[in-house]
Amino acid sequence: MNANCLLRRPVGCLKMALRQTRQQRLVVRSMATTTEANTTEANTTPEELQTNLRQQPVQPGGKPPFAVWPQLPSVRHTHKNPMLALDAQQRAKLDPTGSRTSLFDRSRPDAAKVGDVLMVTTKTGAPFSGVCTSYRRRGVDTAICVRGQILKVSVERWFKIYSPTVLGIDIAWRKPKRARRARLTYMRKPKHDMGNVDALVKNFIKERYGGRRGKGGMRFEKS
């Protein structure tokens, strides 16, 4: 019996010893947690503190060893709205001639409006033509949404008018009647989709560059 118990519980004899050590831990403290009070700070009176401060070294002239600088003037009085100045600075840098700003200015009657056909020329890729469906006016981040067709599939592209990658924005065709909405999202439906606008763009190119001749004849004449 004893042999079987030892085989099943080889460390059973240590149970009593561990129980005694647990009881001893509860009785005996392992370390002290009380702190000694600093008698020098406790016995120091405010009068002694003032005398200690007076005994500190002072520079000749009666000035303290450190300089107290006056508060800087706030820019809130001189620049109440700094975003307007920053926007004007960025526009002068990105659009020095002011042509992009005047093209989408609401106060100008000849500005581009929603529903007009625009031709956007970029540094990379061919010019993209389509109907301007909406504007997003955000200062120098102002963008336009142009809806056109690529391989007979309607595509909408956003262009930032002040982006350096945009070389030019031309109005190929103006809508005769002003649109009643600011966003022409209904053009996404097939019955309102304007479709391909290449014919309008070709007429605009002929009217604009038709009188210019090069060495090989007309500029857009097929060879």
CSV table of C-alpha atoms in Angstrom, one decimal:
chain,number,residue,atom,x,y,z
A,1,MET,CA,0.0,0.0,0.0
A,2,ASN,CA,2.7,2.4,1.0
A,3,ALA,CA,4.7,1.6,-2.1
A,4,ASN,CA,1.7,2.3,-4.3
A,5,CYS,CA,1.0,5.6,-2.6
A,6,LEU,CA,4.6,6.7,-3.2
A,7,LEU,CA,4.4,5.8,-6.8
A,8,ARG,CA,1.2,7.7,-7.3
A,9,ARG,CA,2.2,10.7,-5.1
A,10,PRO,CA,6.0,11.0,-5.0
A,11,VAL,CA,5.9,14.5,-3.4
A,12,GLY,CA,3.0,13.9,-1.1
A,13,CYS,CA,5.2,14.0,2.0
A,14,LEU,CA,6.0,17.7,1.3
A,15,LYS,CA,2.4,18.8,1.8
A,16,MET,CA,2.7,19.2,5.5
A,17,ALA,CA,5.9,21.2,5.2
A,18,LEU,CA,4.5,23.6,2.7
A,19,ARG,CA,1.4,24.1,4.9
A,20,GLN,CA,3.6,25.2,7.8
A,21,THR,CA,5.5,27.6,5.6
A,22,ARG,CA,2.3,29.3,4.5
A,23,GLN,CA,1.3,29.8,8.1
A,24,GLN,CA,4.6,31.3,9.0
A,25,ARG,CA,4.4,33.8,6.1
A,26,LEU,CA,1.1,35.2,7.5
A,27,VAL,CA,2.7,35.7,10.9
A,28,VAL,CA,6.1,37.0,10.1
A,29,ARG,CA,6.6,40.4,8.2
A,30,SER,CA,9.1,40.3,5.4
A,31,MET,CA,10.0,44.0,5.4
A,32,ALA,CA,9.2,47.3,7.1
A,33,THR,CA,7.0,49.8,5.2
A,34,THR,CA,7.2,52.8,7.6
A,35,THR,CA,9.1,55.9,6.5
A,36,GLU,CA,11.1,58.2,8.7
A,37,ALA,CA,9.9,61.8,8.8
A,38,ASN,CA,12.5,64.4,7.6
A,39,THR,CA,13.0,66.4,10.8
A,40,THR,CA,14.8,69.2,9.1
A,41,GLU,CA,11.9,70.0,6.7
A,42,ALA,CA,9.3,69.5,9.4
A,43,ASN,CA,11.0,71.8,11.9
A,44,THR,CA,11.7,74.5,9.3
A,45,THR,CA,9.5,77.6,9.8
A,46,PRO,CA,8.5,80.1,7.0
A,47,GLU,CA,10.7,82.7,8.5
A,48,GLU,CA,13.8,80.4,8.1
A,49,LEU,CA,12.8,79.7,4.5
A,50,GLN,CA,12.7,83.5,3.8
A,51,THR,CA,16.1,84.0,5.3
A,52,ASN,CA,17.5,81.1,3.2
A,53,LEU,CA,16.1,82.8,0.1
A,54,ARG,CA,17.6,86.1,1.0
A,55,GLN,CA,21.1,84.5,1.4
A,56,GLN,CA,21.1,83.3,-2.3
A,57,PRO,CA,23.7,85.1,-4.5
A,58,VAL,CA,22.4,88.1,-6.5
A,59,GLN,CA,24.1,89.7,-9.5
A,60,PRO,CA,25.4,93.2,-9.1
A,61,GLY,CA,22.7,95.6,-9.9
A,62,GLY,CA,20.0,93.9,-7.9
A,63,LYS,CA,18.8,91.6,-10.7
A,64,PRO,CA,18.2,87.9,-10.2
A,65,PRO,CA,20.6,85.4,-11.9
A,66,PHE,CA,17.9,84.5,-14.5
A,67,ALA,CA,16.2,86.8,-16.9
A,68,VAL,CA,12.4,87.0,-17.1
A,69,TRP,CA,11.5,87.7,-20.7
A,70,PRO,CA,8.3,89.6,-21.6
A,71,GLN,CA,5.5,87.7,-23.4
A,72,LEU,CA,5.6,87.7,-27.1
A,73,PRO,CA,2.9,89.7,-28.9
A,74,SER,CA,0.1,87.5,-30.2
A,75,VAL,CA,-0.6,87.1,-33.9
A,76,ARG,CA,-4.3,87.0,-33.3
A,77,HIS,CA,-4.6,90.8,-33.5
A,78,THR,CA,-2.5,91.1,-36.6
A,79,HIS,CA,-3.7,88.0,-38.4
A,80,LYS,CA,-7.2,87.2,-37.3
A,81,ASN,CA,-7.8,84.7,-40.1
A,82,PRO,CA,-4.4,83.4,-41.3
A,83,MET,CA,-6.1,80.8,-43.7
A,84,LEU,CA,-7.1,83.6,-46.1
A,85,ALA,CA,-3.5,84.9,-46.3
A,86,LEU,CA,-2.2,81.3,-46.8
A,87,ASP,CA,-4.8,80.6,-49.5
A,88,ALA,CA,-3.9,83.8,-51.4
A,89,GLN,CA,-0.2,82.9,-51.1
A,90,GLN,CA,-0.8,79.4,-52.5
A,91,ARG,CA,-3.0,80.7,-55.3
A,92,ALA,CA,-0.4,83.2,-56.4
A,93,LYS,CA,2.2,80.5,-56.5
A,94,LEU,CA,0.1,77.9,-58.4
A,95,ASP,CA,-1.9,80.3,-60.6
A,96,PRO,CA,0.3,83.4,-61.2
A,97,THR,CA,-1.8,84.7,-64.1
A,98,GLY,CA,-5.2,84.1,-62.3
A,99,SER,CA,-6.7,82.3,-65.3
A,100,ARG,CA,-7.9,79.3,-63.4
A,101,THR,CA,-9.4,81.4,-60.6
A,102,SER,CA,-11.3,83.5,-63.1
A,103,LEU,CA,-12.5,80.5,-65.1
A,104,PHE,CA,-14.4,79.1,-62.1
A,105,ASP,CA,-15.3,82.4,-60.4
A,106,ARG,CA,-19.0,82.6,-59.6
A,107,SER,CA,-19.3,86.4,-60.1
A,108,ARG,CA,-18.1,86.2,-63.8
A,109,PRO,CA,-20.8,85.5,-66.4
A,110,ASP,CA,-18.3,83.7,-68.7
A,111,ALA,CA,-17.2,81.3,-66.0
A,112,ALA,CA,-17.5,77.5,-66.5
A,113,LYS,CA,-20.7,76.2,-65.0
A,114,VAL,CA,-22.2,72.8,-64.3
A,115,GLY,CA,-23.4,71.2,-67.5
A,116,ASP,CA,-20.7,72.6,-69.8
A,117,VAL,CA,-18.5,70.3,-71.7
A,118,LEU,CA,-14.8,70.7,-70.6
A,119,MET,CA,-11.6,69.5,-72.1
A,120,VAL,CA,-8.9,68.9,-69.5
A,121,THR,CA,-5.3,68.6,-70.7
A,122,THR,CA,-2.8,67.0,-68.4
A,123,LYS,CA,0.9,66.2,-68.5
A,124,THR,CA,0.3,62.5,-68.5
A,125,GLY,CA,-2.1,60.9,-71.0
A,126,ALA,CA,-4.4,62.3,-73.6
A,127,PRO,CA,-6.9,65.1,-73.0
A,128,PHE,CA,-10.1,64.1,-71.2
A,129,SER,CA,-13.4,65.6,-72.3
A,130,GLY,CA,-16.7,65.3,-70.7
A,131,VAL,CA,-19.6,67.1,-69.0
A,132,CYS,CA,-18.8,69.0,-65.7
A,133,THR,CA,-21.3,67.5,-63.2
A,134,SER,CA,-20.2,69.1,-60.0
A,135,TYR,CA,-17.7,71.4,-58.2
A,136,ARG,CA,-15.9,71.0,-54.9
A,137,ARG,CA,-14.7,74.4,-53.8
A,138,ARG,CA,-11.9,74.0,-51.2
A,139,GLY,CA,-9.5,76.9,-51.8
A,140,VAL,CA,-6.4,75.6,-53.5
A,141,ASP,CA,-7.9,72.1,-53.4
A,142,THR,CA,-10.9,73.1,-55.6
A,143,ALA,CA,-11.7,70.2,-57.9
A,144,ILE,CA,-14.2,69.5,-60.7
A,145,CYS,CA,-15.9,66.2,-61.7
A,146,VAL,CA,-15.9,65.6,-65.4
A,147,ARG,CA,-18.1,62.8,-66.8
A,148,GLY,CA,-17.0,61.3,-70.2
A,149,GLN,CA,-16.6,58.1,-72.0
A,150,ILE,CA,-13.7,55.8,-72.5
A,151,LEU,CA,-14.2,52.8,-74.9
A,152,LYS,CA,-18.0,53.5,-74.8
A,153,VAL,CA,-18.0,53.2,-71.0
A,154,SER,CA,-19.1,56.2,-68.9
A,155,VAL,CA,-16.3,57.4,-66.6
A,156,GLU,CA,-16.2,60.2,-64.0
A,157,ARG,CA,-12.8,61.8,-63.1
A,158,TRP,CA,-11.9,64.4,-60.6
A,159,PHE,CA,-9.4,67.1,-61.5
A,160,LYS,CA,-7.9,69.7,-59.2
A,161,ILE,CA,-7.8,73.0,-61.1
A,162,TYR,CA,-4.7,74.3,-59.3
A,163,SER,CA,-2.7,71.0,-59.7
A,164,PRO,CA,0.6,71.4,-61.5
A,165,THR,CA,-0.2,68.3,-63.6
A,166,VAL,CA,-3.2,70.0,-65.2
A,167,LEU,CA,-1.9,72.0,-68.1
A,168,GLY,CA,-5.1,73.6,-69.3
A,169,ILE,CA,-8.9,73.5,-69.0
A,170,ASP,CA,-11.0,74.6,-72.0
A,171,ILE,CA,-14.7,75.1,-72.3
A,172,ALA,CA,-15.6,73.1,-75.5
A,173,TRP,CA,-19.4,73.7,-75.3
A,174,ARG,CA,-21.6,75.8,-73.1
A,175,LYS,CA,-25.0,74.7,-72.0
A,176,PRO,CA,-27.7,77.0,-73.5
A,177,LYS,CA,-29.8,76.9,-70.3
A,178,ARG,CA,-28.4,77.1,-66.8
A,179,ALA,CA,-28.8,73.9,-64.8
A,180,ARG,CA,-31.2,74.0,-61.8
A,181,ARG,CA,-29.0,71.9,-59.7
A,182,ALA,CA,-25.5,72.3,-58.4
A,183,ARG,CA,-24.7,68.6,-58.9
A,184,LEU,CA,-25.9,66.8,-62.0
A,185,THR,CA,-25.9,63.3,-60.4
A,186,TYR,CA,-29.0,62.4,-62.4
A,187,MET,CA,-26.7,62.0,-65.5
A,188,ARG,CA,-25.6,58.7,-64.2
A,189,LYS,CA,-28.9,57.3,-65.3
A,190,PRO,CA,-29.0,56.0,-68.9
A,191,LYS,CA,-31.8,58.2,-70.0
A,192,HIS,CA,-30.1,61.4,-68.8
A,193,ASP,CA,-26.5,60.5,-69.7
A,194,MET,CA,-25.1,62.8,-72.4
A,195,GLY,CA,-22.9,60.1,-73.8
A,196,ASN,CA,-19.9,60.7,-76.1
A,197,VAL,CA,-19.0,64.4,-76.5
A,198,ASP,CA,-16.2,63.9,-79.1
A,199,ALA,CA,-18.2,65.6,-81.8
A,200,LEU,CA,-18.6,68.8,-79.7
A,201,VAL,CA,-14.9,68.7,-78.8
A,202,LYS,CA,-13.9,68.4,-82.5
A,203,ASN,CA,-16.1,71.4,-83.5
A,204,PHE,CA,-14.4,73.4,-80.7
A,205,ILE,CA,-10.9,72.4,-81.9
A,206,LYS,CA,-11.8,73.3,-85.5
A,207,GLU,CA,-13.2,76.7,-84.5
A,208,ARG,CA,-10.1,77.5,-82.3
A,209,TYR,CA,-7.3,76.1,-84.5
A,210,GLY,CA,-9.0,75.9,-87.9
A,211,GLY,CA,-7.3,79.0,-89.3
A,212,ARG,CA,-3.8,78.0,-88.2
A,213,ARG,CA,-1.7,76.3,-90.9
A,214,GLY,CA,1.6,74.5,-90.5
A,215,LYS,CA,4.2,73.1,-92.8
A,216,GLY,CA,2.0,70.1,-93.7
A,217,GLY,CA,-1.2,72.1,-94.2
A,218,MET,CA,-4.0,72.3,-91.5
A,219,ARG,CA,-3.0,71.4,-88.0
A,220,PHE,CA,-5.7,68.8,-87.6
A,221,GLU,CA,-5.8,67.7,-91.2
A,222,LYS,CA,-5.4,64.0,-91.8
A,223,SER,CA,-2.3,63.0,-93.8
